[in-house]
PDB file of C-alpha atoms in Angstrom:
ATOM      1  CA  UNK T  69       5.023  59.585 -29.349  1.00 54.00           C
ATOM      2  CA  UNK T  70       3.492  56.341 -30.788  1.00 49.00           C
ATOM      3  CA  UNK T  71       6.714  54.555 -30.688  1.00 50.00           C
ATOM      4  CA  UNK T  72       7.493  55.251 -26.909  1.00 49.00           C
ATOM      5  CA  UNK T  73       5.482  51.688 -25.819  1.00 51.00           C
ATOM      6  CA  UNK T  74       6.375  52.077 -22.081  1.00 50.00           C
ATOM      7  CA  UNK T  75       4.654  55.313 -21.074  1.00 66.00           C
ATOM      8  CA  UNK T  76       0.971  55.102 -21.401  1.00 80.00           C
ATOM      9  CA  UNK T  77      -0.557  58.589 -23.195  1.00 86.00           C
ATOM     10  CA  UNK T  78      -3.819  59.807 -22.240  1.00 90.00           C
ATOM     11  CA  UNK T  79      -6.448  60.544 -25.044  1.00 90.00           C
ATOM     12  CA  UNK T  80      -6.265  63.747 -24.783  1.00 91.00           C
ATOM     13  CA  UNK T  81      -2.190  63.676 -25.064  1.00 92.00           C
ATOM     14  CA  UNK T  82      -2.489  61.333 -28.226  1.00 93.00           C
ATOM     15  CA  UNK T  83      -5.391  63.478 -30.211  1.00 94.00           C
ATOM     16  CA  UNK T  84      -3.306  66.784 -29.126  1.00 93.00           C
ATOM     17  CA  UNK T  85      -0.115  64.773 -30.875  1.00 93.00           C
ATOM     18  CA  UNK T  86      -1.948  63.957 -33.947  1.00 92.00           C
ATOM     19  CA  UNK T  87      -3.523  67.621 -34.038  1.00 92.00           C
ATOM     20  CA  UNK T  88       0.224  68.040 -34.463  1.00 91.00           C
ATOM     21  CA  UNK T  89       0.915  66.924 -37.230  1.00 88.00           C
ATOM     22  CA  UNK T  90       2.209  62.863 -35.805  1.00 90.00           C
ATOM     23  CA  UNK T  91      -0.263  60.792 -37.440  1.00 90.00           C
ATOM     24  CA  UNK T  92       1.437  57.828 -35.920  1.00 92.00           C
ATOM     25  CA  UNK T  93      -0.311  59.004 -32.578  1.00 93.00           C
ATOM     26  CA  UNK T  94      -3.327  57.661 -34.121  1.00 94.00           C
ATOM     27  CA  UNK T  95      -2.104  54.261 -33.820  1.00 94.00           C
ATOM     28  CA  UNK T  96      -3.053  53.870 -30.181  1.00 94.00           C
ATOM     29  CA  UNK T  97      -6.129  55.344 -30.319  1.00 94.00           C
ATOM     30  CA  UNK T  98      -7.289  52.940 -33.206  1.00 95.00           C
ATOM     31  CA  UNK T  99      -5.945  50.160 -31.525  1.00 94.00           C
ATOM     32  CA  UNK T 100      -7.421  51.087 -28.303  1.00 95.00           C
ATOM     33  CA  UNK T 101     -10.817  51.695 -29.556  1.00 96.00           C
ATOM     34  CA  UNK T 102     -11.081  49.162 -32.392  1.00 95.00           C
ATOM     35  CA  UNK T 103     -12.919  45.929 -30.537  1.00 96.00           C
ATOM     36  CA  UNK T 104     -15.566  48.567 -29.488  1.00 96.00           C
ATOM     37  CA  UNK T 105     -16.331  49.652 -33.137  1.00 97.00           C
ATOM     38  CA  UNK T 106     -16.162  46.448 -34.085  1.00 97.00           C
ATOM     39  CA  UNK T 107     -19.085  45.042 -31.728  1.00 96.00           C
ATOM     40  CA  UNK T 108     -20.878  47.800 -32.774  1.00 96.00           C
ATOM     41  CA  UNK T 109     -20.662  47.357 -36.383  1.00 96.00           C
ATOM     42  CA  UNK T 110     -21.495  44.041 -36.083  1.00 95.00           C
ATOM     43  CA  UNK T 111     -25.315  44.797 -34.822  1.00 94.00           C
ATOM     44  CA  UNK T 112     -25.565  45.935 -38.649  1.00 94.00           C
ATOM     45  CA  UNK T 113     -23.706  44.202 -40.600  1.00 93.00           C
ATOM     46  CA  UNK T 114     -23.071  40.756 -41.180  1.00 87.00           C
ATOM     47  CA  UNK T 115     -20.393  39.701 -43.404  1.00 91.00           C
ATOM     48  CA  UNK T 116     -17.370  40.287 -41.995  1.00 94.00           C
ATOM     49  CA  UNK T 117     -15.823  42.458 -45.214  1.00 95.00           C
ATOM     50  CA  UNK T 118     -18.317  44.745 -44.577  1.00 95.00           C
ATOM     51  CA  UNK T 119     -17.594  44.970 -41.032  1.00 96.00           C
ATOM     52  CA  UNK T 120     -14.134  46.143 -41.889  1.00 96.00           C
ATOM     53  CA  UNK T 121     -15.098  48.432 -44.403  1.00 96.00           C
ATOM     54  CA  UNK T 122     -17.400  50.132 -41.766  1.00 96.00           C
ATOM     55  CA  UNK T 123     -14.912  50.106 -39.161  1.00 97.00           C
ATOM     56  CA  UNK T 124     -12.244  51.272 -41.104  1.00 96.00           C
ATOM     57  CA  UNK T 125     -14.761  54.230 -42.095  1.00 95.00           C
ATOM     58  CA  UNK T 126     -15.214  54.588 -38.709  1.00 96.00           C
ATOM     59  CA  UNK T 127     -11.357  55.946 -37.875  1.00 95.00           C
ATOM     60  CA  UNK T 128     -10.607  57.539 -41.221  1.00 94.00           C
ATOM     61  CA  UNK T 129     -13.652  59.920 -40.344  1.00 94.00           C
ATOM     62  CA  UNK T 130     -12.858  60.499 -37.058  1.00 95.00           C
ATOM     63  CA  UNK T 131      -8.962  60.778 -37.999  1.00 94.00           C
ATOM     64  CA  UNK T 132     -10.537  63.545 -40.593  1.00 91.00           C
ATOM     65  CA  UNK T 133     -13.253  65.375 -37.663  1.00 91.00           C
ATOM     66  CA  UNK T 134     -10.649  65.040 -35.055  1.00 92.00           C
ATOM     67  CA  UNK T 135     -10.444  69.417 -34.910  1.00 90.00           C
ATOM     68  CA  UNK T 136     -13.887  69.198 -34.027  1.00 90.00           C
ATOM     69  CA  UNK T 137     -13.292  67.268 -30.800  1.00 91.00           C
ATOM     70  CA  UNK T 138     -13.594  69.392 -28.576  1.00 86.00           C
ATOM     71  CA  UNK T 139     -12.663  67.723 -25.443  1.00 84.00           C
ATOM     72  CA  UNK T 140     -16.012  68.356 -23.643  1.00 85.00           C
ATOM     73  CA  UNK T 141     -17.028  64.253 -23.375  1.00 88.00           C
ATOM     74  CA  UNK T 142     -14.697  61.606 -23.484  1.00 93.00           C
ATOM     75  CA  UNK T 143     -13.097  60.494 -26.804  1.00 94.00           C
ATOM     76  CA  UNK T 144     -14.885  57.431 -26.680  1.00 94.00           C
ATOM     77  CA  UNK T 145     -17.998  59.026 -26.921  1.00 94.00           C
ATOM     78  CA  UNK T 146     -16.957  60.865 -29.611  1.00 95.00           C
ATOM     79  CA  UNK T 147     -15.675  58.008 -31.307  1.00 95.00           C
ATOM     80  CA  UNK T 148     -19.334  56.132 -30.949  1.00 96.00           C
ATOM     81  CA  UNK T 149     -21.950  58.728 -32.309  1.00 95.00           C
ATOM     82  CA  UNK T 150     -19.538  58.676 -35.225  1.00 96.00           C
ATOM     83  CA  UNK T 151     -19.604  54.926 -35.052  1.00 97.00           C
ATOM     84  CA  UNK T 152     -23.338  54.519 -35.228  1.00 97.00           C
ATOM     85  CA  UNK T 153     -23.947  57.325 -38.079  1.00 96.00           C
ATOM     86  CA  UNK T 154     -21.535  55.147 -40.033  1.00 96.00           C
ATOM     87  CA  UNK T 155     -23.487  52.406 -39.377  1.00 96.00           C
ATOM     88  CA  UNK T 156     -26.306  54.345 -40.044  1.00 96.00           C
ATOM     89  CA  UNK T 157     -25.002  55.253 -43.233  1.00 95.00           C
ATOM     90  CA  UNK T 158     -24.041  51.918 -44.088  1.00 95.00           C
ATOM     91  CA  UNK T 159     -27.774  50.626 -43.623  1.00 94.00           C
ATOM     92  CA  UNK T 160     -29.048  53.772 -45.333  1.00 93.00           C
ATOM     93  CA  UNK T 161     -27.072  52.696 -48.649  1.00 91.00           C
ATOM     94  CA  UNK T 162     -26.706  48.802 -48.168  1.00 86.00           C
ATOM     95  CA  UNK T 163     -30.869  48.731 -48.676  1.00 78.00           C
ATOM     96  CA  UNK T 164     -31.438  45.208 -49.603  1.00 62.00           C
ATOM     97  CA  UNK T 165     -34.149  43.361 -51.197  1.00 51.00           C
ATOM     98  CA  UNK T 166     -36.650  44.124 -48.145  1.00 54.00           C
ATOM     99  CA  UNK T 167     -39.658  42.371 -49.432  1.00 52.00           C
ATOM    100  CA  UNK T 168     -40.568  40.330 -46.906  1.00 47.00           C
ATOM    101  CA  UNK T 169     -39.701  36.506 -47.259  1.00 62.00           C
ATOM    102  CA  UNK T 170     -39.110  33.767 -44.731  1.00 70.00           C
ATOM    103  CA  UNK T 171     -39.077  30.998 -48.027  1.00 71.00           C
ATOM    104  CA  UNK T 172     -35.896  30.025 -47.320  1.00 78.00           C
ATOM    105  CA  UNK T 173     -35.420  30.147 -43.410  1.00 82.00           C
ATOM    106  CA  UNK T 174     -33.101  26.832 -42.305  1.00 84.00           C
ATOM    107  CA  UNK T 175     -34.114  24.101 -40.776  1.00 85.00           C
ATOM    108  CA  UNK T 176     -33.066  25.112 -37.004  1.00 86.00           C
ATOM    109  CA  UNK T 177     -34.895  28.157 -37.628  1.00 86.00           C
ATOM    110  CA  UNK T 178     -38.235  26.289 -38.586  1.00 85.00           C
ATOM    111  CA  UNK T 179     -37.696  23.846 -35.732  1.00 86.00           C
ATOM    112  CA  UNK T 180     -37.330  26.806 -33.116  1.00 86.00           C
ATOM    113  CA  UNK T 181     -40.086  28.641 -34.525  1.00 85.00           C
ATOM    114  CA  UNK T 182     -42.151  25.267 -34.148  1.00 84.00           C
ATOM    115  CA  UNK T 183     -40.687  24.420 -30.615  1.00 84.00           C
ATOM    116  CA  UNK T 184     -41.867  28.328 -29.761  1.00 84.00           C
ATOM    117  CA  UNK T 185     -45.480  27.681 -31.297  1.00 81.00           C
ATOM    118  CA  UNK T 186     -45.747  24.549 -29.185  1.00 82.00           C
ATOM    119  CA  UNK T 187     -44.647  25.971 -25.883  1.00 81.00           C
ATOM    120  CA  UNK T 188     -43.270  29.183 -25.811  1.00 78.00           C
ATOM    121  CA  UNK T 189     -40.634  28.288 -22.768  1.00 79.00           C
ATOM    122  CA  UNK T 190     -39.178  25.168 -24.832  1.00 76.00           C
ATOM    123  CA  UNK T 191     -37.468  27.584 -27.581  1.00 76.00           C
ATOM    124  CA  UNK T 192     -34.674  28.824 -25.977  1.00 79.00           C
ATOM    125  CA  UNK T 193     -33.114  32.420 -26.332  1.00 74.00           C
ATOM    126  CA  UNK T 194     -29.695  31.331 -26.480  1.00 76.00           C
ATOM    127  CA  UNK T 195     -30.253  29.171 -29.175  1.00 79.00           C
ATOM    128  CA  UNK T 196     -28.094  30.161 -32.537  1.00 84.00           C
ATOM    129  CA  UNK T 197     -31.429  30.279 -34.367  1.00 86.00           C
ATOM    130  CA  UNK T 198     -33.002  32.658 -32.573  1.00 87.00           C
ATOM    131  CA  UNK T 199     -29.852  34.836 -33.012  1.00 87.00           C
ATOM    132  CA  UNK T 200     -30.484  34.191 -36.594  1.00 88.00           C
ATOM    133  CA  UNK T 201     -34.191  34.727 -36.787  1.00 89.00           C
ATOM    134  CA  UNK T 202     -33.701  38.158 -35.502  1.00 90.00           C
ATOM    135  CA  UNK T 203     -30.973  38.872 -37.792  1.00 89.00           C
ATOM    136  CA  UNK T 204     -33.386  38.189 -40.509  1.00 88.00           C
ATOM    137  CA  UNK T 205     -36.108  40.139 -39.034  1.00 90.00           C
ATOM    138  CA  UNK T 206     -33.782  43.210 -38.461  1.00 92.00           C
ATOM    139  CA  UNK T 207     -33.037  42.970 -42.032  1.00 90.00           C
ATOM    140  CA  UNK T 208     -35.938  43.748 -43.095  1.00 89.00           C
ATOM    141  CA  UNK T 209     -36.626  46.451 -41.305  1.00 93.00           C
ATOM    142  CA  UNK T 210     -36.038  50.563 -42.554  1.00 94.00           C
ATOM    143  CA  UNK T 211     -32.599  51.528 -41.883  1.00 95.00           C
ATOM    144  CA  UNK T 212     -33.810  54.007 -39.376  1.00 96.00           C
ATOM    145  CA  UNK T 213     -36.027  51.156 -37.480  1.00 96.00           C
ATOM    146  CA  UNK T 214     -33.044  48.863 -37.474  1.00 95.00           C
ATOM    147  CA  UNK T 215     -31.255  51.347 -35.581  1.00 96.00           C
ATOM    148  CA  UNK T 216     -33.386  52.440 -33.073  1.00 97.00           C
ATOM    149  CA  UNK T 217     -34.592  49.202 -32.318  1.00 95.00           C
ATOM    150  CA  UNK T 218     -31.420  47.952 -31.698  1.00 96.00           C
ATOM    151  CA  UNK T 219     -30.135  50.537 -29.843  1.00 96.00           C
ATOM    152  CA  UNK T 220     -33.052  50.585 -27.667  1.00 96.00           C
ATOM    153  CA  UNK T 221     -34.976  47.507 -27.337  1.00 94.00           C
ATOM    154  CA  UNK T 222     -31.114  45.076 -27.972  1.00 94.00           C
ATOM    155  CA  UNK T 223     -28.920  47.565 -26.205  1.00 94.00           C
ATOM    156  CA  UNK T 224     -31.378  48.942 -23.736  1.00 93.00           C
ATOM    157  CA  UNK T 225     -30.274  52.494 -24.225  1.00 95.00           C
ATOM    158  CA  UNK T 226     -32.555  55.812 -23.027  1.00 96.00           C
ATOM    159  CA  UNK T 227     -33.736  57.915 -25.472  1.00 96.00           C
ATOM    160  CA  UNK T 228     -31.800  60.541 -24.453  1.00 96.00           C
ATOM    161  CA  UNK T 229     -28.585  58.180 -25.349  1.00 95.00           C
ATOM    162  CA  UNK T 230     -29.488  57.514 -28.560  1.00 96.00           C
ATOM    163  CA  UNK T 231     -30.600  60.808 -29.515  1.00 96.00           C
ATOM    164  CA  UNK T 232     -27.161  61.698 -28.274  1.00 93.00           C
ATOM    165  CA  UNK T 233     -25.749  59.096 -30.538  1.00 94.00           C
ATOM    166  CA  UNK T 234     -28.112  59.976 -33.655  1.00 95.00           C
ATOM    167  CA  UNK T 235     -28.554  63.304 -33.537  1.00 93.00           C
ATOM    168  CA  UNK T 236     -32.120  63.141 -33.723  1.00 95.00           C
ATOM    169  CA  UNK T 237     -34.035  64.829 -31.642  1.00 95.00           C
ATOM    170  CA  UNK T 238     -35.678  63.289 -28.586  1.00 96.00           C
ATOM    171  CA  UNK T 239     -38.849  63.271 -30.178  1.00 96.00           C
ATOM    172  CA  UNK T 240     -37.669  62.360 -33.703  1.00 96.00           C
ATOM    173  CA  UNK T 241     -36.148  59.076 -31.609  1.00 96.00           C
ATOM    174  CA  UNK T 242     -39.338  58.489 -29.788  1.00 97.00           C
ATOM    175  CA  UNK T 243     -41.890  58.882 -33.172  1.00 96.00           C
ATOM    176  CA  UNK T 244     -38.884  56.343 -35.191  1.00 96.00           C
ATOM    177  CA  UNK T 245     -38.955  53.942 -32.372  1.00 96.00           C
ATOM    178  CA  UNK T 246     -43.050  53.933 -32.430  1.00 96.00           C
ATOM    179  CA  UNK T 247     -42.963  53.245 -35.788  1.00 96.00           C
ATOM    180  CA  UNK T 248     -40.003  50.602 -35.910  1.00 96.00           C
ATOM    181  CA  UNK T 249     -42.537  48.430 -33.182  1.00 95.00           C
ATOM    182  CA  UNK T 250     -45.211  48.643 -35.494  1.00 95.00           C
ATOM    183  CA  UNK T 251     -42.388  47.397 -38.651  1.00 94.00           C
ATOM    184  CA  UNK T 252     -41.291  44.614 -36.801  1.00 93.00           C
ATOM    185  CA  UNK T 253     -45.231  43.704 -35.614  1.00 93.00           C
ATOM    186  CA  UNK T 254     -45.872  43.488 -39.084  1.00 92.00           C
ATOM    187  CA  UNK T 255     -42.922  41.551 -40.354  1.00 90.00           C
ATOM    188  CA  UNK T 256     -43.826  39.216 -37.161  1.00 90.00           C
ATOM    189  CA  UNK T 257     -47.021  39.223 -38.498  1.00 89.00           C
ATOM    190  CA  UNK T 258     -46.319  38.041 -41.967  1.00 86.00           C
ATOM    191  CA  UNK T 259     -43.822  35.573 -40.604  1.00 83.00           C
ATOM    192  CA  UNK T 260     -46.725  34.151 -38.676  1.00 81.00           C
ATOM    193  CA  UNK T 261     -48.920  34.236 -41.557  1.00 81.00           C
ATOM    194  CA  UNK T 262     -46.449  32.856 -44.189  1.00 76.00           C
ATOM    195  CA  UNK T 263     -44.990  29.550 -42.540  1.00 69.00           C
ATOM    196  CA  UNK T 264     -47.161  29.075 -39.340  1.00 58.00           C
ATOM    197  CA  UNK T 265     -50.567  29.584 -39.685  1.00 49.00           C
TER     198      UNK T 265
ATOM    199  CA  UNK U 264     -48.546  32.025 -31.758  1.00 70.00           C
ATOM    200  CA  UNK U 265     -48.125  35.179 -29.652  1.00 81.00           C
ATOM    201  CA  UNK U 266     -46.755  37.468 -31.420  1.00 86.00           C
ATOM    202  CA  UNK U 267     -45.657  39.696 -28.761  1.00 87.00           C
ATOM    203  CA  UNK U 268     -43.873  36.483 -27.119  1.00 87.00           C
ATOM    204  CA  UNK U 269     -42.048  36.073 -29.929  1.00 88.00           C
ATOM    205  CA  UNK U 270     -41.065  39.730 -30.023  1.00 90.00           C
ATOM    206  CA  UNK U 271     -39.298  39.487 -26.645  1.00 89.00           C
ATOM    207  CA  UNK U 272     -38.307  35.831 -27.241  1.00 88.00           C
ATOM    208  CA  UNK U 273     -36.028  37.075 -30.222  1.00 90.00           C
ATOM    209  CA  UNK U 274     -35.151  40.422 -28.800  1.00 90.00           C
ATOM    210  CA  UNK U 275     -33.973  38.417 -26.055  1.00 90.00           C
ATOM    211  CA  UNK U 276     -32.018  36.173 -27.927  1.00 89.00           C
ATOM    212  CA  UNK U 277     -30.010  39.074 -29.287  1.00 90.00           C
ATOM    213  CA  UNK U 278     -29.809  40.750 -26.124  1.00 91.00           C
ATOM    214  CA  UNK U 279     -27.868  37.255 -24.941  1.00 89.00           C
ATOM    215  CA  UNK U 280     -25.651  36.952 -27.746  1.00 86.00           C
ATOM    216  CA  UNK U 281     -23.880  39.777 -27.862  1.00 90.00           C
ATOM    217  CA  UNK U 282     -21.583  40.475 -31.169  1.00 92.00           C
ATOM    218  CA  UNK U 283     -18.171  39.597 -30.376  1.00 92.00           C
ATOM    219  CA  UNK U 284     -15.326  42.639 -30.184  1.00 93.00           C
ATOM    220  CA  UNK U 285     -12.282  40.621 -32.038  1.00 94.00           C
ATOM    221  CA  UNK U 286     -10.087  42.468 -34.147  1.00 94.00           C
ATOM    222  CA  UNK U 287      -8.977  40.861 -37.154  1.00 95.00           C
ATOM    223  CA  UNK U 288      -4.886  40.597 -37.405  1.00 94.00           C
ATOM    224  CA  UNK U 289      -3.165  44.121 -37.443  1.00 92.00           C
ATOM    225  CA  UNK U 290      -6.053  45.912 -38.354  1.00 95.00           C
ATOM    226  CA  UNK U 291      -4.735  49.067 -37.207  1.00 94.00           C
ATOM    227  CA  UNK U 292      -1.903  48.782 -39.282  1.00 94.00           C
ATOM    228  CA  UNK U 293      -4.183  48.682 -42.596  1.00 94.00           C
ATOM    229  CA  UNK U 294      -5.910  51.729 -40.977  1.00 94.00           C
ATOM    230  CA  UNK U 295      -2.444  53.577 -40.789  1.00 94.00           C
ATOM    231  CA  UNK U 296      -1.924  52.308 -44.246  1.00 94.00           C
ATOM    232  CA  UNK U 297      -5.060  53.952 -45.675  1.00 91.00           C
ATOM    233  CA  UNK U 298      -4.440  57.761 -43.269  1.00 89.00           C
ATOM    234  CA  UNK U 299      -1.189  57.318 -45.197  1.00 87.00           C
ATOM    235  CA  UNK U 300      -2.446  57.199 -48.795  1.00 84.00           C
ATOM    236  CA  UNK U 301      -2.305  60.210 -50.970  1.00 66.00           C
ATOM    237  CA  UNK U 302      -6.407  61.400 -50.948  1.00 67.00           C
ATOM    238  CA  UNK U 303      -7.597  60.528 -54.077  1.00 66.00           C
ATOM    239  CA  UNK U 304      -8.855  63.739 -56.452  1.00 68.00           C
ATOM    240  CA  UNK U 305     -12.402  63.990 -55.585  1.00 76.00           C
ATOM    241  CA  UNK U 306     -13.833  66.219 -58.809  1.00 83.00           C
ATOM    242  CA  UNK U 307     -17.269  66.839 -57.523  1.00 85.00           C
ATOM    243  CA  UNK U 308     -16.100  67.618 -53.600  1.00 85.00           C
ATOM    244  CA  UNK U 309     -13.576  70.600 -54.995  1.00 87.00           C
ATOM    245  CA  UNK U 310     -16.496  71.589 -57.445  1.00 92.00           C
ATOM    246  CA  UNK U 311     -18.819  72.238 -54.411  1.00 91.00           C
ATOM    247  CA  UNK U 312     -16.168  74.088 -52.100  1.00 89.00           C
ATOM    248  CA  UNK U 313     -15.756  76.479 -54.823  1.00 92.00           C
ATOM    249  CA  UNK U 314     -19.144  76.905 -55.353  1.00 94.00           C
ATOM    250  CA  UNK U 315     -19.366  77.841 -51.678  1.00 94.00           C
ATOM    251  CA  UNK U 316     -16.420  79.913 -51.487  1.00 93.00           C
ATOM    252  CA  UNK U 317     -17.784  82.435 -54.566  1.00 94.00           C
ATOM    253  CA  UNK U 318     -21.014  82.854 -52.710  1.00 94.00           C
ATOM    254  CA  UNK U 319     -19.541  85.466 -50.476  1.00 94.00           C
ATOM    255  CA  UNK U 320     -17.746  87.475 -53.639  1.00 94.00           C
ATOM    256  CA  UNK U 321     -21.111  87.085 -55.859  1.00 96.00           C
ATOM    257  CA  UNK U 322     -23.293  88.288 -52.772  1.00 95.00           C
ATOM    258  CA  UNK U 323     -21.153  91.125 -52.178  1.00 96.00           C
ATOM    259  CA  UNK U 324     -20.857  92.045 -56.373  1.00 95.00           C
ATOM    260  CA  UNK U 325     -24.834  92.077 -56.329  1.00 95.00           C
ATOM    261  CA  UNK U 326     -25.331  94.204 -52.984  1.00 95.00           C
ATOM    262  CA  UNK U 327     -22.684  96.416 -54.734  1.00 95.00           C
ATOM    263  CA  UNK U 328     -24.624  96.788 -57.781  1.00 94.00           C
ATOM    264  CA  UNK U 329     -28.097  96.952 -56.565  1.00 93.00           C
ATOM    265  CA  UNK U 330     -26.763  99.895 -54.312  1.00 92.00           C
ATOM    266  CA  UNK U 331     -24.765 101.601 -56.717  1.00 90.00           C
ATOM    267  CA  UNK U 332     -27.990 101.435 -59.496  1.00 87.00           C
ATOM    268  CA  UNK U 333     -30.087 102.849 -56.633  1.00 86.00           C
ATOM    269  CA  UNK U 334     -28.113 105.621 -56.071  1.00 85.00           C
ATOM    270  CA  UNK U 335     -27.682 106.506 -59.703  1.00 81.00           C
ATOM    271  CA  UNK U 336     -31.321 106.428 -60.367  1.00 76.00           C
ATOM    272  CA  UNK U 337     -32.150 108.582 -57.187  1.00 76.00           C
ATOM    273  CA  UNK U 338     -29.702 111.391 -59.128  1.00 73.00           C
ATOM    274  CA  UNK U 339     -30.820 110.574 -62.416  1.00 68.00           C
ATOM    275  CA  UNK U 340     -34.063 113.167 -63.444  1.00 63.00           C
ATOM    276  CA  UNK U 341     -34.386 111.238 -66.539  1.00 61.00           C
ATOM    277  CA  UNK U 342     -36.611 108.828 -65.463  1.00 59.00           C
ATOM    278  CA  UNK U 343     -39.231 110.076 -68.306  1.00 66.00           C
ATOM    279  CA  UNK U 344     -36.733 110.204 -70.598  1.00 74.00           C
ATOM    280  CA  UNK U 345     -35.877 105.985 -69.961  1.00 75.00           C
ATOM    281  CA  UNK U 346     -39.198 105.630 -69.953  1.00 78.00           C
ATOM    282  CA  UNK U 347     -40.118 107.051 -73.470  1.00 82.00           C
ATOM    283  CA  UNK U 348     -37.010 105.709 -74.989  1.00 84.00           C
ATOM    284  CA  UNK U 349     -38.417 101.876 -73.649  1.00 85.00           C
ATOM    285  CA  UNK U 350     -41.967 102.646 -75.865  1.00 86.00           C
ATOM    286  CA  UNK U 351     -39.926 103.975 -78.529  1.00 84.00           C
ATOM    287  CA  UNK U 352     -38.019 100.491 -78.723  1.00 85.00           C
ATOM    288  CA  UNK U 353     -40.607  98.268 -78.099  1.00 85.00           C
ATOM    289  CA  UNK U 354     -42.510  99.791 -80.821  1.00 85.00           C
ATOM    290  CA  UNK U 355     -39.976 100.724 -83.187  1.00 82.00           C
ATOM    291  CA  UNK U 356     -40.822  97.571 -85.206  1.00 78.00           C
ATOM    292  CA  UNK U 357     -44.955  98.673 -85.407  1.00 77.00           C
ATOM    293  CA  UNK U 358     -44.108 102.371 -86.110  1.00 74.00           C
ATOM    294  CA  UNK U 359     -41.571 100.783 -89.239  1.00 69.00           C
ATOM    295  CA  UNK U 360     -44.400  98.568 -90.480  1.00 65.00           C
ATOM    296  CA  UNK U 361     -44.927 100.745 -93.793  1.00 63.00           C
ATOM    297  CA  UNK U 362     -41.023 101.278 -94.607  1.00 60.00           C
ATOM    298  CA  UNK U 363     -40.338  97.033 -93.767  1.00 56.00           C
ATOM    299  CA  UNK U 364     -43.468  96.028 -95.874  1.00 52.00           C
TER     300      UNK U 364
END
């Protein structure tokens, strides 16, 4: 079925294929799916090996779980709570050295911070050290405060989504989100108190 | 500095820089690759599933047992008798005090 270029399967043809017993059907669905796991996997990780590990993960489990889709939501959605518990995962044992430090932010960095202190509206968003200021901020964070935060506050999902994409409970989401403000106020805080005050 | 500026400032800088959805080169081919390798033996994963597959037998072995000892004590009169012997054992060793020392 996977070799058969010209005639474009459906999901649901290519899973029932591979439920078959023609892993090659699989093919198409990675390849189809693949960019999206990989933008995803890149809100948590950052070097690119550990992207691919996480991605590749990503399809070996769902190549594994694919008798429990049941067809109910699309594939994709599927496909993306599994995505973001690998991530999750991946946070969970990827724990770094989270003691707070901001000794050895670059140059741009300091200068954006400074520009910000000055005048708020001078330090741009889309500057590349902002993007890497909240990198380092989001490291530092829990695993589960990472996640919510980014799904929430970065990717401006409901609740209801990411409890969906968790499987936490709405309330579980809603205490781990109150908490992961009040992580990143403090690691603002110290960031304020270490270099700028 | 405002703290809470700075909150949205950065949030806002990730919100506009997105993480990019490239593939590396033939990625799905690796991932075909790896569906294709022989599992490797995991010890402590076929340890567990035949942990959990004897918890049915040993569940139903006990319920068994405790039934059938139930049922043999009900039509046993000799509860007395079970219960002297017990005393009798436990002390055996007092009552042979003279004869051991």
């Amino acid at each position: 079925m996977a070799d058969s270029a010209a005639v474009e399967w459906t999901d649901a043809e290519l899973i029932a294929a591979v439920l078959n017993g023609e892993t090659a059907s699989f093919e198409p669905l990675v390849k189809k799916y693949q960019p999206r796991v990989f933008a995803t996997a890149r809100r948590y990780a950052r070097r690119e090996s550990e992207v691919e590990d996480i991605v590749q993960e990503v399809f070996l489990k769902a190549f594994q779980k694919l008798r429990s889709f049941r067809g109910d939501a699309p594939f994709e959605h599927w496909l993306m709570r599994l995505a973001v518990r690998t991530c999750y995962d991946f946070l969970r044992a990827h724990r770094r050295n989270r003691e707070m430090s901001f000794a050895d932010i670059s140059d741009e960095e300091s200068d954006w911070l400074e520009r910000f202190g000055a005048d708020p509206s001078d330090a741009s968003e889309h500057a590349a050290a902002a993007r890497e200021l909240v990198e380092r901020l989001l490291a530092q964070l829990s695993p589960a405060a990472r996640l919510v935060l980014t799904l929430l506050e970065i990717e401006d999902r409901s609740v209801k989504e990411i409890a969906g994409l968790t499987g936490w409970s709405l309330s579980v989401v809603k205490i781990r989100a109150f908490r992961a403000r009040a992580e990143m106020r403090k690691c603002l805080e110290k960031l304020a108190r270490e270099k700028y005050l | 500095m405002n703290l809470a500026e700075l909150r949205k400032k950065l949030l806002a800088a990730a919100r506009a820089q997105p993480p990019g959805w490239d593939v590396p080169y033939a990625f799905e081919k690796r991932v075909m690759a790896r569906l294709a390798e022989k599992p490797a033996l995991d010890l402590f994963a076929i340890w567990n599933r035949t942990l959990w597959q004897a918890v049915a037998p040993c569940l139903a072995v006990t319920l068994f047992l405790g039934v059938w000892t139930f049922l043999a004590q009900r039509n046993d009169n000799s509860r007395e008798t079970l219960a002297a012997d017990l005393e009798n054992s436990l002390y055996a060793p007092l009552d042979n005090q003279t004869e051991t020392w």
